[in-house]
CSV table of C-alpha atoms in Angstrom, one decimal:
chain,number,residue,atom,x,y,z
A,1,UNK,CA,-3.0,-3.7,-21.8
A,2,UNK,CA,0.0,-5.5,-20.3
A,3,UNK,CA,2.5,-6.2,-23.0
A,4,UNK,CA,3.9,-9.7,-22.7
A,5,UNK,CA,7.0,-10.9,-21.0
A,6,UNK,CA,10.5,-11.1,-22.4
A,7,UNK,CA,12.2,-14.5,-22.1
A,8,UNK,CA,13.6,-15.2,-18.7
A,9,UNK,CA,17.2,-14.0,-18.3
A,10,UNK,CA,16.9,-11.1,-20.8
A,11,UNK,CA,18.1,-7.8,-19.5
A,12,UNK,CA,15.5,-5.3,-18.4
A,13,UNK,CA,15.4,-2.3,-20.8
A,14,UNK,CA,12.6,0.3,-20.0
A,15,UNK,CA,10.9,2.3,-22.7
A,16,UNK,CA,12.2,5.8,-23.1
A,17,UNK,CA,9.5,8.3,-22.2
A,18,UNK,CA,9.3,12.0,-23.2
A,19,UNK,CA,7.7,13.1,-19.9
A,20,UNK,CA,8.5,13.3,-16.3
A,21,UNK,CA,11.0,10.5,-15.7
A,22,UNK,CA,10.9,8.0,-12.9
A,23,UNK,CA,13.8,7.5,-10.6
A,24,UNK,CA,15.1,4.1,-11.5
A,25,UNK,CA,15.3,1.2,-9.1
A,26,UNK,CA,18.9,0.2,-9.6
A,27,UNK,CA,18.5,-2.5,-6.9
A,28,UNK,CA,15.6,-4.5,-5.5
A,29,UNK,CA,13.9,-2.4,-2.7
A,30,UNK,CA,13.5,-5.6,-0.7
A,31,UNK,CA,16.7,-7.5,-1.0
A,32,UNK,CA,19.1,-5.1,-2.8
A,33,UNK,CA,19.9,-7.5,-5.7
A,34,UNK,CA,20.8,-5.6,-8.9
A,35,UNK,CA,19.6,-8.5,-11.2
A,36,UNK,CA,16.2,-8.2,-12.8
A,37,UNK,CA,14.2,-9.9,-15.5
A,38,UNK,CA,11.8,-8.0,-17.7
A,39,UNK,CA,8.0,-8.6,-17.2
A,40,UNK,CA,6.3,-6.2,-19.5
A,41,UNK,CA,4.8,-2.8,-19.9
A,42,UNK,CA,1.3,-1.4,-19.4
A,43,UNK,CA,-0.5,1.8,-20.3
A,44,UNK,CA,-1.5,4.1,-17.5
A,45,UNK,CA,-3.4,6.6,-19.7
A,46,UNK,CA,-6.8,5.1,-18.9
A,47,UNK,CA,-6.2,5.7,-15.2
A,48,UNK,CA,-8.6,8.3,-13.7
A,49,UNK,CA,-5.6,10.2,-12.1
A,50,UNK,CA,-3.5,10.2,-15.2
A,51,UNK,CA,-2.3,13.6,-16.6
A,52,UNK,CA,-0.3,14.2,-19.8
A,53,UNK,CA,2.8,15.3,-17.9
A,54,UNK,CA,3.2,11.7,-16.6
A,55,UNK,CA,4.7,8.9,-18.7
A,56,UNK,CA,2.0,7.1,-20.7
A,57,UNK,CA,3.2,3.7,-19.7
A,58,UNK,CA,4.9,1.9,-16.8
A,59,UNK,CA,7.2,-1.0,-17.1
A,60,UNK,CA,7.6,-3.9,-14.6
A,61,UNK,CA,10.5,-6.1,-13.7
A,62,UNK,CA,11.1,-9.1,-11.3
A,63,UNK,CA,14.0,-9.4,-9.0
A,64,UNK,CA,16.1,-12.5,-9.9
A,65,UNK,CA,17.1,-13.1,-6.2
A,66,UNK,CA,13.9,-12.8,-4.3
A,67,UNK,CA,11.2,-12.8,-7.0
A,68,UNK,CA,9.6,-9.5,-6.0
A,69,UNK,CA,7.9,-7.6,-8.8
A,70,UNK,CA,8.5,-3.8,-9.0
A,71,UNK,CA,8.1,-1.0,-11.5
A,72,UNK,CA,11.1,0.3,-13.4
A,73,UNK,CA,11.3,3.2,-11.0
A,74,UNK,CA,9.4,5.5,-8.7
A,75,UNK,CA,8.1,9.1,-9.1
A,76,UNK,CA,10.0,12.2,-8.2
A,77,UNK,CA,8.4,15.0,-6.2
A,78,UNK,CA,7.2,16.9,-9.3
A,79,UNK,CA,5.3,13.8,-10.5
A,80,UNK,CA,3.8,13.1,-7.0
A,81,UNK,CA,2.5,16.7,-6.8
A,82,UNK,CA,0.7,16.1,-10.1
A,83,UNK,CA,-0.8,12.7,-9.0
A,84,UNK,CA,-1.8,13.9,-5.6
A,85,UNK,CA,-3.5,17.0,-7.0
A,86,UNK,CA,-6.4,14.8,-7.9
A,87,UNK,CA,-8.3,12.1,-6.0
A,88,UNK,CA,-10.6,9.2,-6.7
A,89,UNK,CA,-14.1,9.5,-5.1
A,90,UNK,CA,-13.2,6.8,-2.6
A,91,UNK,CA,-10.1,8.6,-1.5
A,92,UNK,CA,-12.0,11.5,0.2
A,93,UNK,CA,-14.9,11.3,2.7
A,94,UNK,CA,-18.3,11.6,0.9
A,95,UNK,CA,-21.9,10.6,1.6
A,96,UNK,CA,-21.8,8.3,-1.4
A,97,UNK,CA,-18.9,6.1,-0.3
A,98,UNK,CA,-18.4,6.4,3.5
A,99,UNK,CA,-21.2,4.1,4.8
A,100,UNK,CA,-20.3,1.2,2.5
A,101,UNK,CA,-16.6,1.7,3.5
A,102,UNK,CA,-17.7,1.7,7.2
A,103,UNK,CA,-19.4,-1.7,6.7
A,104,UNK,CA,-16.2,-3.1,5.2
A,105,UNK,CA,-14.0,-1.5,8.0
A,106,UNK,CA,-16.0,-2.8,10.9
A,107,UNK,CA,-15.0,-6.5,10.6
A,108,UNK,CA,-11.4,-5.4,10.3
A,109,UNK,CA,-11.6,-3.4,13.5
A,110,UNK,CA,-13.4,-6.3,15.2
A,111,UNK,CA,-10.7,-8.8,14.1
A,112,UNK,CA,-7.9,-6.5,15.3
A,113,UNK,CA,-9.7,-6.1,18.7
A,114,UNK,CA,-10.0,-9.9,19.1
A,115,UNK,CA,-6.3,-10.4,18.3
A,116,UNK,CA,-5.3,-7.5,20.7
A,117,UNK,CA,-5.0,-7.4,24.4
A,118,UNK,CA,-7.9,-9.0,26.2
A,119,UNK,CA,-10.2,-8.4,23.2
A,120,UNK,CA,-11.0,-4.8,24.3
A,121,UNK,CA,-11.1,-2.0,21.8
A,122,UNK,CA,-8.7,0.5,23.4
A,123,UNK,CA,-5.4,2.2,22.8
A,124,UNK,CA,-4.0,4.3,19.9
A,125,UNK,CA,-4.7,3.4,16.3
A,126,UNK,CA,-2.7,5.1,13.5
A,127,UNK,CA,-4.1,4.7,9.9
A,128,UNK,CA,-1.4,5.2,7.3
A,129,UNK,CA,-2.9,6.3,4.0
A,130,UNK,CA,-6.3,6.8,5.6
A,131,UNK,CA,-8.0,8.2,2.4
A,132,UNK,CA,-11.7,8.7,3.2
A,133,UNK,CA,-11.0,7.9,6.9
A,134,UNK,CA,-13.4,5.0,7.1
A,135,UNK,CA,-11.0,2.6,8.8
A,136,UNK,CA,-9.7,4.7,11.6
A,137,UNK,CA,-13.0,6.5,12.2
A,138,UNK,CA,-14.7,3.2,12.6
A,139,UNK,CA,-12.0,2.2,15.0
A,140,UNK,CA,-12.9,5.3,17.0
A,141,UNK,CA,-16.5,4.1,17.1
A,142,UNK,CA,-15.3,0.9,18.7
A,143,UNK,CA,-13.4,2.8,21.4
A,144,UNK,CA,-9.9,3.4,20.0
A,145,UNK,CA,-8.1,6.7,20.0
A,146,UNK,CA,-7.7,7.0,16.2
A,147,UNK,CA,-5.8,9.3,13.8
A,148,UNK,CA,-5.0,9.2,10.1
A,149,UNK,CA,-2.2,10.2,7.7
A,150,UNK,CA,-2.7,10.9,4.1
A,151,UNK,CA,-0.9,12.6,1.2
A,152,UNK,CA,-4.0,14.3,-0.1
A,153,UNK,CA,-4.8,17.6,1.6
A,154,UNK,CA,-8.5,17.5,0.6
A,155,UNK,CA,-9.1,14.3,2.5
A,156,UNK,CA,-7.2,15.5,5.6
A,157,UNK,CA,-8.8,18.9,5.7
A,158,UNK,CA,-12.3,17.4,5.6
A,159,UNK,CA,-11.5,14.9,8.3
A,160,UNK,CA,-10.2,17.7,10.5
A,161,UNK,CA,-13.3,19.8,9.9
A,162,UNK,CA,-15.4,16.8,11.1
A,163,UNK,CA,-13.4,16.7,14.3
A,164,UNK,CA,-10.9,13.9,13.6
A,165,UNK,CA,-7.1,14.0,14.1
A,166,UNK,CA,-5.3,13.8,10.7
A,167,UNK,CA,-1.9,14.7,9.3
A,168,UNK,CA,-1.2,15.6,5.7
A,169,UNK,CA,2.1,14.2,4.4
A,170,UNK,CA,4.1,11.0,4.0
A,171,UNK,CA,4.5,8.3,6.6
A,172,UNK,CA,8.2,8.9,6.6
A,173,UNK,CA,7.7,12.6,7.5
A,174,UNK,CA,5.2,11.6,10.2
A,175,UNK,CA,7.4,8.9,11.7
A,176,UNK,CA,10.5,11.1,11.9
A,177,UNK,CA,8.9,13.2,14.6
A,178,UNK,CA,6.5,10.8,16.3
A,179,UNK,CA,7.3,9.1,19.6
A,180,UNK,CA,8.6,5.6,19.6
A,181,UNK,CA,6.5,2.8,21.1
A,182,UNK,CA,3.4,5.0,21.1
A,183,UNK,CA,0.8,3.0,19.1
A,184,UNK,CA,-1.1,-0.1,19.8
A,185,UNK,CA,-2.3,-0.6,16.2
A,186,UNK,CA,-1.0,0.7,12.8
A,187,UNK,CA,-3.0,0.0,9.7
A,188,UNK,CA,-1.8,0.2,6.1
A,189,UNK,CA,-4.9,-0.6,4.0
A,190,UNK,CA,-3.8,-0.9,0.4
A,191,UNK,CA,-0.9,1.4,1.0
A,192,UNK,CA,2.4,-0.6,1.1
A,193,UNK,CA,2.4,-1.2,-2.6
A,194,UNK,CA,2.2,2.6,-3.1
A,195,UNK,CA,5.4,3.2,-1.1
A,196,UNK,CA,8.7,3.3,-3.1
A,197,UNK,CA,10.6,1.6,-0.3
A,198,UNK,CA,8.4,-0.8,1.7
A,199,UNK,CA,11.1,-2.1,4.0
A,200,UNK,CA,11.7,1.4,5.3
A,201,UNK,CA,8.0,1.8,6.0
A,202,UNK,CA,7.9,-1.5,8.0
A,203,UNK,CA,10.9,-0.3,10.0
A,204,UNK,CA,9.1,2.9,10.8
A,205,UNK,CA,6.0,1.0,11.8
A,206,UNK,CA,8.1,-1.2,14.1
A,207,UNK,CA,9.6,2.0,15.7
A,208,UNK,CA,6.1,3.5,16.4
A,209,UNK,CA,4.4,0.3,17.7
A,210,UNK,CA,4.5,-0.8,21.3
A,211,UNK,CA,5.7,-4.3,22.1
A,212,UNK,CA,3.1,-6.8,20.9
A,213,UNK,CA,1.4,-4.0,18.9
A,214,UNK,CA,-0.5,-5.1,15.8
A,215,UNK,CA,0.2,-4.1,12.2
A,216,UNK,CA,-2.7,-4.5,9.7
A,217,UNK,CA,-1.7,-4.7,6.0
A,218,UNK,CA,-4.0,-5.3,3.0
A,219,UNK,CA,-2.8,-5.3,-0.6
A,220,UNK,CA,-3.2,-7.2,-3.8
A,221,UNK,CA,-1.9,-10.8,-3.8
A,222,UNK,CA,-0.5,-11.8,-7.2
A,223,UNK,CA,-0.6,-15.5,-6.4
A,224,UNK,CA,-4.4,-15.7,-6.2
A,225,UNK,CA,-6.5,-17.4,-8.8
A,226,UNK,CA,-8.3,-14.1,-9.5
A,227,UNK,CA,-5.0,-12.4,-10.4
A,228,UNK,CA,-4.0,-15.3,-12.7
A,229,UNK,CA,-7.4,-15.3,-14.5
A,230,UNK,CA,-7.2,-11.5,-14.9
A,231,UNK,CA,-3.7,-11.9,-16.4
A,232,UNK,CA,-5.0,-14.6,-18.7
A,233,UNK,CA,-7.9,-12.6,-20.0
A,234,UNK,CA,-5.9,-9.3,-20.2
A,235,UNK,CA,-8.2,-7.6,-17.6
A,236,UNK,CA,-5.7,-7.2,-14.7
A,237,UNK,CA,-6.0,-3.5,-13.7
A,238,UNK,CA,-2.9,-3.6,-11.4
A,239,UNK,CA,-0.3,-3.5,-14.1
A,240,UNK,CA,-1.7,-0.1,-15.1
A,241,UNK,CA,-2.3,1.2,-11.6
A,242,UNK,CA,-0.1,4.4,-11.7
A,243,UNK,CA,0.1,4.7,-8.0
A,244,UNK,CA,1.5,1.2,-7.5
A,245,UNK,CA,5.2,0.4,-7.4
A,246,UNK,CA,5.0,-3.3,-6.2
A,247,UNK,CA,3.2,-6.5,-6.7
A,248,UNK,CA,3.4,-8.7,-3.6
A,249,UNK,CA,2.4,-12.2,-2.8
A,250,UNK,CA,1.9,-13.7,0.7
A,251,UNK,CA,5.3,-15.4,0.8
A,252,UNK,CA,7.3,-12.2,0.0
A,253,UNK,CA,5.2,-10.0,2.3
A,254,UNK,CA,5.6,-12.4,5.3
A,255,UNK,CA,9.3,-12.8,4.6
A,256,UNK,CA,9.7,-9.0,4.7
A,257,UNK,CA,7.7,-8.6,7.9
A,258,UNK,CA,9.5,-11.4,9.7
A,259,UNK,CA,12.9,-10.0,8.8
A,260,UNK,CA,11.8,-6.7,10.5
A,261,UNK,CA,10.7,-8.2,13.8
A,262,UNK,CA,7.0,-9.2,13.1
A,263,UNK,CA,5.1,-12.4,13.2
A,264,UNK,CA,2.0,-13.2,11.1
A,265,UNK,CA,-1.0,-13.9,13.3
A,266,UNK,CA,-3.9,-13.7,10.9
A,267,UNK,CA,-4.5,-14.0,7.1
A,268,UNK,CA,-7.8,-13.3,5.3
A,269,UNK,CA,-9.3,-12.6,1.9
A,270,UNK,CA,-9.9,-8.9,1.5
A,271,UNK,CA,-13.3,-7.5,0.5
A,272,UNK,CA,-11.9,-4.1,-0.4
A,273,UNK,CA,-10.5,-4.8,-3.9
A,274,UNK,CA,-10.1,-7.7,-6.3
A,275,UNK,CA,-7.4,-10.3,-5.6
A,276,UNK,CA,-6.5,-8.6,-2.3
A,277,UNK,CA,-5.3,-10.2,1.0
A,278,UNK,CA,-5.6,-8.9,4.6
A,279,UNK,CA,-2.9,-9.7,7.1
A,280,UNK,CA,-2.3,-8.9,10.7
A,281,UNK,CA,1.2,-9.0,12.2
A,282,UNK,CA,2.3,-8.7,15.8
A,283,UNK,CA,5.5,-6.8,16.8
A,284,UNK,CA,7.8,-9.3,18.5
A,285,UNK,CA,11.1,-7.4,18.5
């Protein structure tokens, strides 16, 4: 349960945990302001990926300058190894989940194709945080040359065994050695909120995309009615989502992307998760 907010203007003081500590956000990862207001604290012990070595709660704060909501800190490598050692059923390919995920992915691929060059499904598609592979393998069905990146070895290994191109590691690691201007589409489906430093990820996407390439981003939108009702009823799962470091809204997401050379060309309501939005941006510079 999310523990209520401190009055506006009160200094942010995280709870001391006797477990693997997070690396504190001393400055806002979007605007570099060092001024925060406390939002509250939520238990993560109910999360299916929780393990006792992790802190039992996570605290949230809001940037005074830009309004972005962020956790008190991000995990170090030891904590990430613990988290990534397990996976939710939807994070790896399986007969029980892949077909329904394929149905959800198809309209996304179709939309990207309509927005792309001449409405033809062609070119290179990179899926960051590909999980069970549904999105980029559906793109392959449509005619794209697709590949995926994921931090969970089990998902990558299975995709490779099935004949798909996949890389195990972080987007930062992959982008460091990948050729610039080499992709027509990059997708980040419910991934950006998992990345400690979203601006850096957007810069890396800009580097890898060709001019007029498309960037698909889906993630929770904290300005939706659904989010507000979940907050009001104490049923909002995102405060206790242990893999999330950020709560975005449309305004802050678009501002971030525009500042890194992108233009919003499509907005939609996501069917993937509650209160989520789907956006498509084109690389302009």
